[in-house]
Amino acid sequence: MALFSDYNFKPELIDGLLSMGYKQPTPIQEQAMPIILNKQDVIACAQTGTGKTAAFLLPIINNILNSDNRHLNTLIIAPTRELVLQIDQQIDGLAYFCGVSSIAVYGGNDGVTWTNQKNALENGAEIVCATPGRLIALLQSGGIDFSQLQHLVLDEADRMLDMGFFDDIKNIIKYLPTERQTILFSATMPPKMRQLANQITKQAQSINIAISKPAAGIKQLAYNVFNEQKDKLLDEILSNDDYQSVIIFSSTKDKVKDLERSFLRNKFNAKAFHSDIEQVEREAIMREFKSKRLRILIGTDILSRGIDVDGISLVVNYDVPPDPEDYIHRIGRTARAEKTGVAITFVNPKDQYRFLTIENLMGIEVEKPKLAEEYGATPLYNAEEIKKPSAKSKGNFKRKKFFKKK
Ligand code: AMP
């Protein structure tokens, strides 16, 4: 398995990715980063949630740090203002210690913003992250010099085609030097998309990240609940003696510790497993669990990868993991080696979008049983109406000023 230390990244970039909490490259990162560092073109088929943004940002930021041409070095084009802001926010986080500047360029704001965006482009931010419509308008107004551009990224390119940006993109490319590295990410690759990809890249390397699918023997269920309903529901589920060997996942160590305390009160045979526990003790807990002397193991995602215990009858996700791959890993702890198992996920209103993303990636709709009436009202889950949380509310980092000076 690859490590971030394999890529010879600048130390200040490693500091950035560690501060974002990234420990290991995701599969798309593992495949795309060496190619981008090697200055080759890339056509990648990968969905949101796979870590695709960092897959292009990390090598690009590293290339910028090694480059003398930093004036408008990189242009990232994305279909929507939300996506532009999200990418810009990841640049903030990853390049936090690098002194690389970026600007988000999108329409629908006032004249002052137009002037700020134009000034930033004229003065040369290192990375420009833009929607096609606003960028083309700014380019047509003149005075913007992309002659030093080294990287062009098209993100969610299929969506841009669907939204009718085909001509805008071809128009923007006329303003760019032909000697550049072109990186295209798309969730799907219909023929029109492939045609555009081939027109704008040179000897591109293709990457296709197959979406993980959970083992067929896993029965998946999800309950739409409010946080206050989770503990009662968990007690009810655990009182079913058919579940002899159970893992409960939570994303935070604090919640894992809380659950252990409440299980002790309820006399369930349960132990917590997380990074604050010494290795020797962790091994002892794991032996107890494997030999079925311990019924319930409660853990963070350090438990989800790699543990190989047979005969786990139930996995409960006390919350929805941020990364869809983690969901697959978590529920994959049950139904190993062709056996069957049950995976139950608690989805609160805040986690609904995450869960929908997971369902979309797996290409299935998970069965959502209704809670008994005694639980009271439960949240609605209507896939059509679930909205992505705004970029602002997701950020770990304070938003920088609109344009950061070098
Ligand atoms: P994306 O597919 O780019 O939308 O990324 C999905 C989420 O995964 C984002 O919240 C990223 O910050 C996060 N992420 C990206 N790379 C990693 C990694 N190597 N380890 C953990 N999280 C990551």
Short mmCIF file of C-alpha atoms and ligand atoms in Angstrom, two decimals:
data_model
loop_
_atom_site.label_atom_id
_atom_site.label_comp_id
_atom_site.label_asym_id
_atom_site.label_seq_id
_atom_site.Cartn_x
_atom_site.Cartn_y
_atom_site.Cartn_z
CA MET A 1 0.00 0.00 0.00
CA ALA A 2 1.35 3.41 -0.94
CA LEU A 3 2.24 6.07 1.58
CA PHE A 4 2.33 9.85 1.12
CA SER A 5 6.04 9.68 1.93
CA ASP A 6 6.59 7.72 -1.34
CA TYR A 7 6.05 10.78 -3.54
CA ASN A 8 8.89 13.06 -2.53
CA PHE A 9 6.45 15.85 -1.69
CA LYS A 10 7.82 19.07 -0.20
CA PRO A 11 7.72 18.99 3.62
CA GLU A 12 5.37 22.01 3.78
CA LEU A 13 2.89 20.12 1.58
CA ILE A 14 3.13 17.02 3.79
CA ASP A 15 2.36 19.31 6.76
CA GLY A 16 -0.75 20.52 4.91
CA LEU A 17 -2.10 17.08 4.11
CA LEU A 18 -1.42 15.83 7.63
CA SER A 19 -3.29 18.80 9.06
CA MET A 20 -6.23 17.82 6.82
CA GLY A 21 -6.16 14.42 8.53
CA TYR A 22 -5.07 12.45 5.44
CA LYS A 23 -3.04 9.43 6.47
CA GLN A 24 -2.85 7.32 3.34
CA PRO A 25 -3.45 8.01 -0.34
CA THR A 26 -6.79 6.79 -1.69
CA PRO A 27 -6.73 4.51 -4.79
CA ILE A 28 -7.32 7.39 -7.22
CA GLN A 29 -4.53 9.35 -5.53
CA GLU A 30 -2.22 6.37 -5.72
CA GLN A 31 -2.82 6.08 -9.45
CA ALA A 32 -3.01 9.72 -10.53
CA MET A 33 -0.32 11.38 -8.43
CA PRO A 34 2.78 9.72 -9.99
CA ILE A 35 1.51 10.53 -13.52
CA ILE A 36 0.81 14.17 -12.69
CA LEU A 37 4.16 14.53 -10.90
CA ASN A 38 5.70 13.10 -14.06
CA LYS A 39 4.11 15.95 -16.07
CA GLN A 40 1.97 13.64 -18.23
CA ASP A 41 -1.65 14.22 -19.26
CA VAL A 42 -4.37 12.27 -17.46
CA ILE A 43 -7.93 11.22 -18.33
CA ALA A 44 -9.46 9.87 -15.14
CA CYS A 45 -12.82 8.34 -14.51
CA ALA A 46 -13.55 8.83 -10.81
CA GLN A 47 -16.47 9.96 -8.70
CA THR A 48 -16.84 12.46 -5.91
CA GLY A 49 -15.95 10.91 -2.60
CA THR A 50 -12.91 9.04 -3.90
CA GLY A 51 -10.42 11.76 -2.96
CA LYS A 52 -10.15 12.89 -6.58
CA THR A 53 -9.66 16.58 -5.77
CA ALA A 54 -6.55 15.98 -3.69
CA ALA A 55 -5.41 13.49 -6.37
CA PHE A 56 -4.77 16.42 -8.70
CA LEU A 57 -4.16 19.19 -6.14
CA LEU A 58 -1.30 17.52 -4.25
CA PRO A 59 0.97 16.88 -7.27
CA ILE A 60 0.05 20.24 -8.81
CA ILE A 61 0.91 22.18 -5.65
CA ASN A 62 4.16 20.23 -5.45
CA ASN A 63 4.92 21.02 -9.11
CA ILE A 64 4.21 24.71 -8.43
CA LEU A 65 6.60 24.72 -5.47
CA ASN A 66 9.30 23.36 -7.79
CA SER A 67 8.50 25.81 -10.59
CA ASP A 68 9.84 29.25 -11.55
CA ASN A 69 6.69 29.98 -13.57
CA ARG A 70 4.18 30.62 -10.86
CA HIS A 71 2.20 33.41 -12.55
CA LEU A 72 -1.23 31.91 -13.41
CA ASN A 73 0.42 28.51 -13.25
CA THR A 74 -2.73 26.38 -12.95
CA LEU A 75 -6.28 26.71 -14.20
CA ILE A 76 -8.96 24.46 -12.74
CA ILE A 77 -12.37 24.59 -14.41
CA ALA A 78 -15.38 23.13 -12.61
CA PRO A 79 -19.10 23.24 -13.45
CA THR A 80 -20.55 25.04 -10.43
CA ARG A 81 -19.80 27.77 -7.97
CA GLU A 82 -20.18 25.27 -5.09
CA LEU A 83 -17.60 22.95 -6.55
CA VAL A 84 -15.24 25.84 -7.29
CA LEU A 85 -15.52 26.93 -3.66
CA GLN A 86 -14.95 23.40 -2.39
CA ILE A 87 -11.84 22.97 -4.51
CA ASP A 88 -10.58 26.39 -3.43
CA GLN A 89 -11.14 25.39 0.17
CA GLN A 90 -9.10 22.21 -0.28
CA ILE A 91 -6.32 24.31 -1.82
CA ASP A 92 -6.45 26.51 1.30
CA GLY A 93 -6.05 23.48 3.52
CA LEU A 94 -3.46 21.55 1.55
CA ALA A 95 -1.35 24.60 0.64
CA TYR A 96 -1.75 26.18 4.08
CA PHE A 97 1.99 25.99 4.81
CA CYS A 98 3.16 26.43 1.20
CA GLY A 99 2.44 30.09 0.42
CA VAL A 100 0.64 29.17 -2.81
CA SER A 101 -2.15 31.60 -3.67
CA SER A 102 -5.42 30.80 -5.35
CA ILE A 103 -8.50 32.61 -6.49
CA ALA A 104 -12.06 31.37 -6.94
CA VAL A 105 -13.70 32.86 -10.02
CA TYR A 106 -17.44 32.46 -10.46
CA GLY A 107 -20.35 34.55 -11.57
CA GLY A 108 -23.47 35.89 -9.98
CA ASN A 109 -21.90 38.51 -7.77
CA ASP A 110 -21.45 42.27 -7.86
CA GLY A 111 -19.20 44.65 -9.81
CA VAL A 112 -16.67 44.90 -6.97
CA THR A 113 -16.12 41.15 -7.08
CA TRP A 114 -15.74 41.28 -10.86
CA THR A 115 -12.99 43.89 -10.41
CA ASN A 116 -11.30 41.85 -7.65
CA GLN A 117 -11.36 38.74 -9.81
CA LYS A 118 -10.01 40.63 -12.79
CA ASN A 119 -7.22 42.22 -10.73
CA ALA A 120 -6.31 38.85 -9.25
CA LEU A 121 -6.09 37.31 -12.71
CA GLU A 122 -4.05 40.22 -14.05
CA ASN A 123 -1.68 40.16 -11.08
CA GLY A 124 -1.33 36.40 -11.34
CA ALA A 125 -2.60 34.16 -8.58
CA GLU A 126 -0.85 30.80 -8.86
CA ILE A 127 -4.02 28.72 -9.06
CA VAL A 128 -7.25 29.90 -10.65
CA CYS A 129 -10.33 27.87 -9.92
CA ALA A 130 -13.21 28.96 -12.14
CA THR A 131 -16.62 28.23 -13.59
CA PRO A 132 -16.53 28.37 -17.41
CA GLY A 133 -19.07 31.18 -17.92
CA ARG A 134 -17.42 33.77 -15.71
CA LEU A 135 -13.94 32.86 -16.87
CA ILE A 136 -14.79 33.30 -20.53
CA ALA A 137 -16.37 36.69 -19.78
CA LEU A 138 -13.23 37.82 -17.94
CA LEU A 139 -10.95 36.51 -20.70
CA GLN A 140 -12.97 38.35 -23.32
CA SER A 141 -12.60 41.59 -21.37
CA GLY A 142 -8.85 41.39 -22.13
CA GLY A 143 -5.57 41.85 -20.25
CA ILE A 144 -5.31 38.36 -18.81
CA ASP A 145 -2.15 36.51 -19.76
CA PHE A 146 -2.17 32.73 -19.42
CA SER A 147 1.05 32.27 -21.41
CA GLN A 148 2.89 30.74 -18.44
CA LEU A 149 0.17 28.23 -17.66
CA GLN A 150 1.48 24.75 -16.85
CA HIS A 151 -1.59 22.82 -15.71
CA LEU A 152 -5.16 22.79 -16.98
CA VAL A 153 -7.63 20.71 -14.94
CA LEU A 154 -11.21 20.00 -15.99
CA ASP A 155 -13.11 18.65 -12.99
CA GLU A 156 -16.46 16.90 -13.31
CA ALA A 157 -16.07 17.32 -17.04
CA ASP A 158 -19.16 15.25 -17.90
CA ARG A 159 -21.32 17.59 -15.86
CA MET A 160 -19.86 20.56 -17.70
CA LEU A 161 -20.84 18.96 -20.99
CA ASP A 162 -24.35 18.21 -19.66
CA MET A 163 -24.67 21.84 -18.63
CA GLY A 164 -23.82 23.01 -22.15
CA PHE A 165 -20.30 24.33 -21.47
CA PHE A 166 -18.71 22.47 -24.39
CA ASP A 167 -18.16 25.59 -26.53
CA ASP A 168 -17.07 27.72 -23.57
CA ILE A 169 -14.39 25.19 -22.70
CA LYS A 170 -13.09 25.05 -26.25
CA ASN A 171 -13.12 28.82 -26.29
CA ILE A 172 -11.18 29.08 -23.02
CA ILE A 173 -8.58 26.66 -24.34
CA LYS A 174 -7.84 29.07 -27.20
CA TYR A 175 -6.45 31.48 -24.61
CA LEU A 176 -4.07 28.83 -23.19
CA PRO A 177 -0.64 27.73 -24.41
CA THR A 178 -0.63 24.43 -26.32
CA GLU A 179 2.39 23.25 -24.32
CA ARG A 180 0.72 22.44 -21.01
CA GLN A 181 -0.29 19.50 -18.88
CA THR A 182 -3.98 18.66 -19.16
CA ILE A 183 -5.79 16.67 -16.48
CA LEU A 184 -9.40 15.68 -16.96
CA PHE A 185 -11.62 14.13 -14.30
CA SER A 186 -15.05 12.83 -15.09
CA ALA A 187 -17.48 10.54 -13.30
CA THR A 188 -18.60 8.99 -16.59
CA MET A 189 -17.06 8.78 -20.06
CA PRO A 190 -19.80 8.96 -22.72
CA PRO A 191 -18.58 9.21 -26.37
CA LYS A 192 -18.88 13.02 -26.56
CA MET A 193 -16.82 13.28 -23.38
CA ARG A 194 -14.16 10.93 -24.73
CA GLN A 195 -14.02 12.98 -27.94
CA LEU A 196 -13.39 16.23 -26.04
CA ALA A 197 -10.89 14.48 -23.78
CA ASN A 198 -8.92 13.22 -26.77
CA GLN A 199 -9.01 16.64 -28.45
CA ILE A 200 -7.51 18.54 -25.54
CA THR A 201 -5.00 16.03 -24.12
CA LYS A 202 -1.78 14.63 -25.55
CA GLN A 203 -0.75 11.00 -25.02
CA ALA A 204 -2.86 10.95 -21.89
CA GLN A 205 -2.68 8.13 -19.39
CA SER A 206 -6.12 6.73 -18.59
CA ILE A 207 -7.24 5.88 -15.10
CA ASN A 208 -10.48 4.19 -14.19
CA ILE A 209 -11.35 3.77 -10.56
CA ALA A 210 -13.81 0.94 -10.21
CA ILE A 211 -16.31 1.67 -7.52
CA SER A 212 -16.13 -0.69 -4.60
CA LYS A 213 -19.12 -2.90 -4.09
CA PRO A 214 -20.00 -4.53 -0.80
CA ALA A 215 -20.07 -8.35 -0.64
CA ALA A 216 -23.34 -9.84 -1.82
CA GLY A 217 -24.04 -11.63 1.47
CA ILE A 218 -24.46 -8.43 3.47
CA LYS A 219 -28.00 -7.35 4.28
CA GLN A 220 -27.87 -3.58 4.54
CA LEU A 221 -30.41 -1.52 6.47
CA ALA A 222 -30.49 2.17 7.34
CA TYR A 223 -32.62 3.94 9.92
CA ASN A 224 -33.45 7.61 9.58
CA VAL A 225 -33.15 8.88 13.11
CA PHE A 226 -32.52 11.94 15.19
CA ASN A 227 -29.43 11.71 17.42
CA GLU A 228 -31.60 11.36 20.54
CA GLN A 229 -33.15 8.19 19.12
CA LYS A 230 -29.91 6.36 18.41
CA ASP A 231 -29.16 4.91 21.88
CA LYS A 232 -32.62 3.45 22.38
CA LEU A 233 -32.54 1.90 18.92
CA LEU A 234 -29.09 0.46 19.55
CA ASP A 235 -30.26 -1.14 22.79
CA GLU A 236 -33.20 -2.66 20.98
CA ILE A 237 -31.01 -4.07 18.21
CA LEU A 238 -28.46 -5.50 20.66
CA SER A 239 -31.14 -7.20 22.71
CA ASN A 240 -31.58 -9.58 19.75
CA ASP A 241 -29.53 -12.63 20.73
CA ASP A 242 -29.09 -13.68 17.10
CA TYR A 243 -26.34 -11.09 16.93
CA GLN A 244 -23.59 -12.94 18.74
CA SER A 245 -20.62 -11.05 17.43
CA VAL A 246 -21.06 -7.32 16.84
CA ILE A 247 -18.93 -4.37 15.77
CA ILE A 248 -20.17 -0.83 16.32
CA PHE A 249 -18.44 1.98 14.47
CA SER A 250 -18.38 5.64 15.28
CA SER A 251 -16.29 8.31 13.58
CA THR A 252 -15.10 9.88 16.83
CA LYS A 253 -13.09 8.48 19.70
CA ASP A 254 -15.23 10.38 22.22
CA LYS A 255 -18.40 8.71 21.02
CA VAL A 256 -16.70 5.31 21.16
CA LYS A 257 -15.75 5.96 24.79
CA ASP A 258 -19.29 7.21 25.58
CA LEU A 259 -20.83 4.09 24.10
CA GLU A 260 -18.50 1.85 26.09
CA ARG A 261 -19.56 3.59 29.30
CA SER A 262 -23.26 3.25 28.53
CA PHE A 263 -22.86 -0.42 27.56
CA LEU A 264 -21.13 -1.11 30.86
CA ARG A 265 -24.11 0.45 32.63
CA ASN A 266 -26.45 -1.76 30.59
CA LYS A 267 -24.31 -4.82 31.30
CA PHE A 268 -23.58 -5.56 27.65
CA ASN A 269 -20.35 -7.47 27.11
CA ALA A 270 -18.57 -4.69 25.18
CA LYS A 271 -15.15 -3.04 24.85
CA ALA A 272 -13.85 0.01 23.05
CA PHE A 273 -11.02 -0.13 20.52
CA HIS A 274 -9.29 3.12 19.49
CA SER A 275 -5.92 4.78 19.13
CA ASP A 276 -5.67 5.84 22.82
CA ILE A 277 -5.50 2.20 23.86
CA GLU A 278 -2.00 0.69 24.11
CA GLN A 279 -1.07 -1.79 21.38
CA VAL A 280 -0.70 -4.69 23.86
CA GLU A 281 -4.17 -4.07 25.23
CA ARG A 282 -5.62 -3.71 21.74
CA GLU A 283 -4.21 -7.11 20.83
CA ALA A 284 -5.71 -8.64 23.96
CA ILE A 285 -9.13 -7.14 23.16
CA MET A 286 -8.91 -8.45 19.62
CA ARG A 287 -8.08 -11.96 20.86
CA GLU A 288 -11.11 -11.88 23.17
CA PHE A 289 -13.31 -10.74 20.30
CA LYS A 290 -11.99 -13.33 17.86
CA SER A 291 -12.52 -16.14 20.35
CA LYS A 292 -16.10 -14.87 20.93
CA ARG A 293 -15.54 -14.25 24.64
CA LEU A 294 -16.25 -10.58 23.88
CA ARG A 295 -19.58 -9.98 22.16
CA ILE A 296 -19.35 -6.31 21.15
CA LEU A 297 -16.42 -4.30 19.87
CA ILE A 298 -16.88 -0.52 19.57
CA GLY A 299 -14.37 1.28 17.41
CA THR A 300 -13.37 4.12 15.16
CA ASP A 301 -12.34 3.56 11.55
CA ILE A 302 -8.98 2.11 12.62
CA LEU A 303 -11.08 -1.02 13.08
CA SER A 304 -12.61 -0.91 9.62
CA ARG A 305 -9.53 -1.77 7.60
CA GLY A 306 -7.70 -5.01 7.88
CA ILE A 307 -9.23 -6.80 10.83
CA ASP A 308 -9.96 -10.29 9.79
CA VAL A 309 -12.46 -11.88 12.14
CA ASP A 310 -14.82 -14.56 10.94
CA GLY A 311 -18.41 -14.90 11.99
CA ILE A 312 -19.29 -11.27 12.73
CA SER A 313 -23.06 -11.25 12.58
CA LEU A 314 -23.75 -7.53 12.81
CA VAL A 315 -22.05 -4.22 12.02
CA VAL A 316 -23.70 -1.04 13.27
CA ASN A 317 -22.66 2.35 11.94
CA TYR A 318 -23.61 4.67 14.77
CA ASP A 319 -22.94 7.48 12.28
CA VAL A 320 -22.25 7.67 8.54
CA PRO A 321 -18.54 7.69 7.74
CA PRO A 322 -17.33 10.71 5.72
CA ASP A 323 -15.61 8.54 3.13
CA PRO A 324 -17.76 6.05 1.15
CA GLU A 325 -14.80 3.67 1.00
CA ASP A 326 -14.87 3.56 4.81
CA TYR A 327 -18.52 2.54 4.67
CA ILE A 328 -17.63 -0.35 2.37
CA HIS A 329 -14.75 -1.31 4.65
CA ARG A 330 -16.89 -1.06 7.78
CA ILE A 331 -19.71 -3.20 6.52
CA GLY A 332 -17.24 -5.58 4.91
CA ARG A 333 -16.30 -6.73 8.42
CA THR A 334 -19.43 -8.86 8.33
CA ALA A 335 -20.34 -11.50 5.72
CA ARG A 336 -16.71 -12.39 5.18
CA ALA A 337 -15.88 -15.46 3.14
CA GLU A 338 -19.33 -15.86 1.58
CA LYS A 339 -21.13 -15.93 4.94
CA THR A 340 -24.10 -13.66 5.54
CA GLY A 341 -24.30 -10.73 7.91
CA VAL A 342 -26.28 -7.60 8.67
CA ALA A 343 -25.07 -4.00 8.45
CA ILE A 344 -27.24 -1.32 10.04
CA THR A 345 -26.55 2.40 9.65
CA PHE A 346 -28.02 5.24 11.70
CA VAL A 347 -28.56 8.26 9.45
CA ASN A 348 -29.31 11.56 11.14
CA PRO A 349 -30.49 14.54 9.05
CA LYS A 350 -26.94 15.93 8.82
CA ASP A 351 -25.61 12.63 7.45
CA GLN A 352 -28.32 12.18 4.82
CA TYR A 353 -26.29 13.67 1.99
CA ARG A 354 -23.31 11.49 2.85
CA PHE A 355 -25.49 8.42 2.89
CA LEU A 356 -27.04 9.32 -0.44
CA THR A 357 -23.54 9.65 -1.92
CA ILE A 358 -22.72 6.17 -0.63
CA GLU A 359 -25.92 4.75 -2.11
CA ASN A 360 -25.14 6.43 -5.44
CA LEU A 361 -21.63 5.03 -5.48
CA MET A 362 -22.84 1.51 -4.70
CA GLY A 363 -25.63 1.94 -7.23
CA ILE A 364 -28.24 0.61 -4.80
CA GLU A 365 -30.87 2.03 -2.53
CA VAL A 366 -30.50 0.65 0.98
CA GLU A 367 -33.69 -0.57 2.66
CA LYS A 368 -34.89 1.89 5.31
CA PRO A 369 -37.23 0.30 7.85
CA LYS A 370 -39.52 2.59 9.83
CA LEU A 371 -39.04 2.92 13.58
CA ALA A 372 -41.83 1.75 15.86
CA GLU A 373 -44.34 4.43 16.88
CA GLU A 374 -43.02 4.62 20.44
CA TYR A 375 -39.89 6.35 19.04
CA GLY A 376 -41.97 9.34 17.92
CA ALA A 377 -41.42 11.30 14.70
CA THR A 378 -38.40 10.48 12.56
CA PRO A 379 -36.61 12.58 9.90
CA LEU A 380 -37.78 12.39 6.29
CA TYR A 381 -35.41 10.91 3.73
CA ASN A 382 -36.28 11.90 0.22
CA ALA A 383 -33.39 11.44 -2.20
CA GLU A 384 -34.76 14.17 -4.52
CA GLU A 385 -34.70 16.77 -1.80
CA ILE A 386 -31.47 16.03 0.02
CA LYS A 387 -29.11 18.94 -0.48
CA LYS A 388 -25.36 18.99 -0.36
CA PRO A 389 -24.17 20.89 2.75
CA SER A 390 -22.72 24.25 1.75
CA ALA A 391 -18.95 24.46 1.25
CA LYS A 392 -18.71 26.91 4.16
CA SER A 393 -20.25 24.59 6.71
CA LYS A 394 -17.92 21.75 5.66
CA GLY A 395 -14.62 23.61 6.02
CA ASN A 396 -11.99 22.71 8.59
CA PHE A 397 -10.10 25.84 7.79
CA LYS A 398 -10.96 29.47 8.10
CA ARG A 399 -11.78 30.89 4.67
CA LYS A 400 -8.96 33.03 3.45
CA LYS A 401 -9.60 36.50 2.11
CA PHE A 402 -10.84 36.51 -1.44
CA PHE A 403 -7.38 36.94 -2.85
CA LYS A 404 -4.32 36.08 -0.82
CA LYS A 405 -1.19 38.06 -1.71
CA LYS A 406 2.03 36.14 -2.26
P1 AMP B 1 -13.37 14.26 -3.18
O1 AMP B 1 -13.56 12.92 -3.85
O2 AMP B 1 -12.23 15.01 -3.74
O3 AMP B 1 -14.65 15.03 -3.14
O4 AMP B 1 -12.95 13.98 -1.64
C1 AMP B 1 -13.82 13.42 -0.70
C2 AMP B 1 -13.36 13.69 0.71
O5 AMP B 1 -12.23 12.88 1.04
C3 AMP B 1 -12.93 15.12 0.99
O6 AMP B 1 -13.54 15.54 2.19
C4 AMP B 1 -11.44 15.06 1.16
O7 AMP B 1 -10.95 16.04 2.06
C5 AMP B 1 -11.25 13.66 1.71
N1 AMP B 1 -9.93 13.06 1.36
C6 AMP B 1 -9.26 13.20 0.21
N2 AMP B 1 -8.12 12.47 0.24
C7 AMP B 1 -8.07 11.86 1.43
C8 AMP B 1 -7.15 10.95 2.06
N3 AMP B 1 -6.04 10.53 1.44
N4 AMP B 1 -7.45 10.51 3.30
C9 AMP B 1 -8.59 10.91 3.92
N5 AMP B 1 -9.49 11.76 3.40
C10 AMP B 1 -9.25 12.23 2.16
#
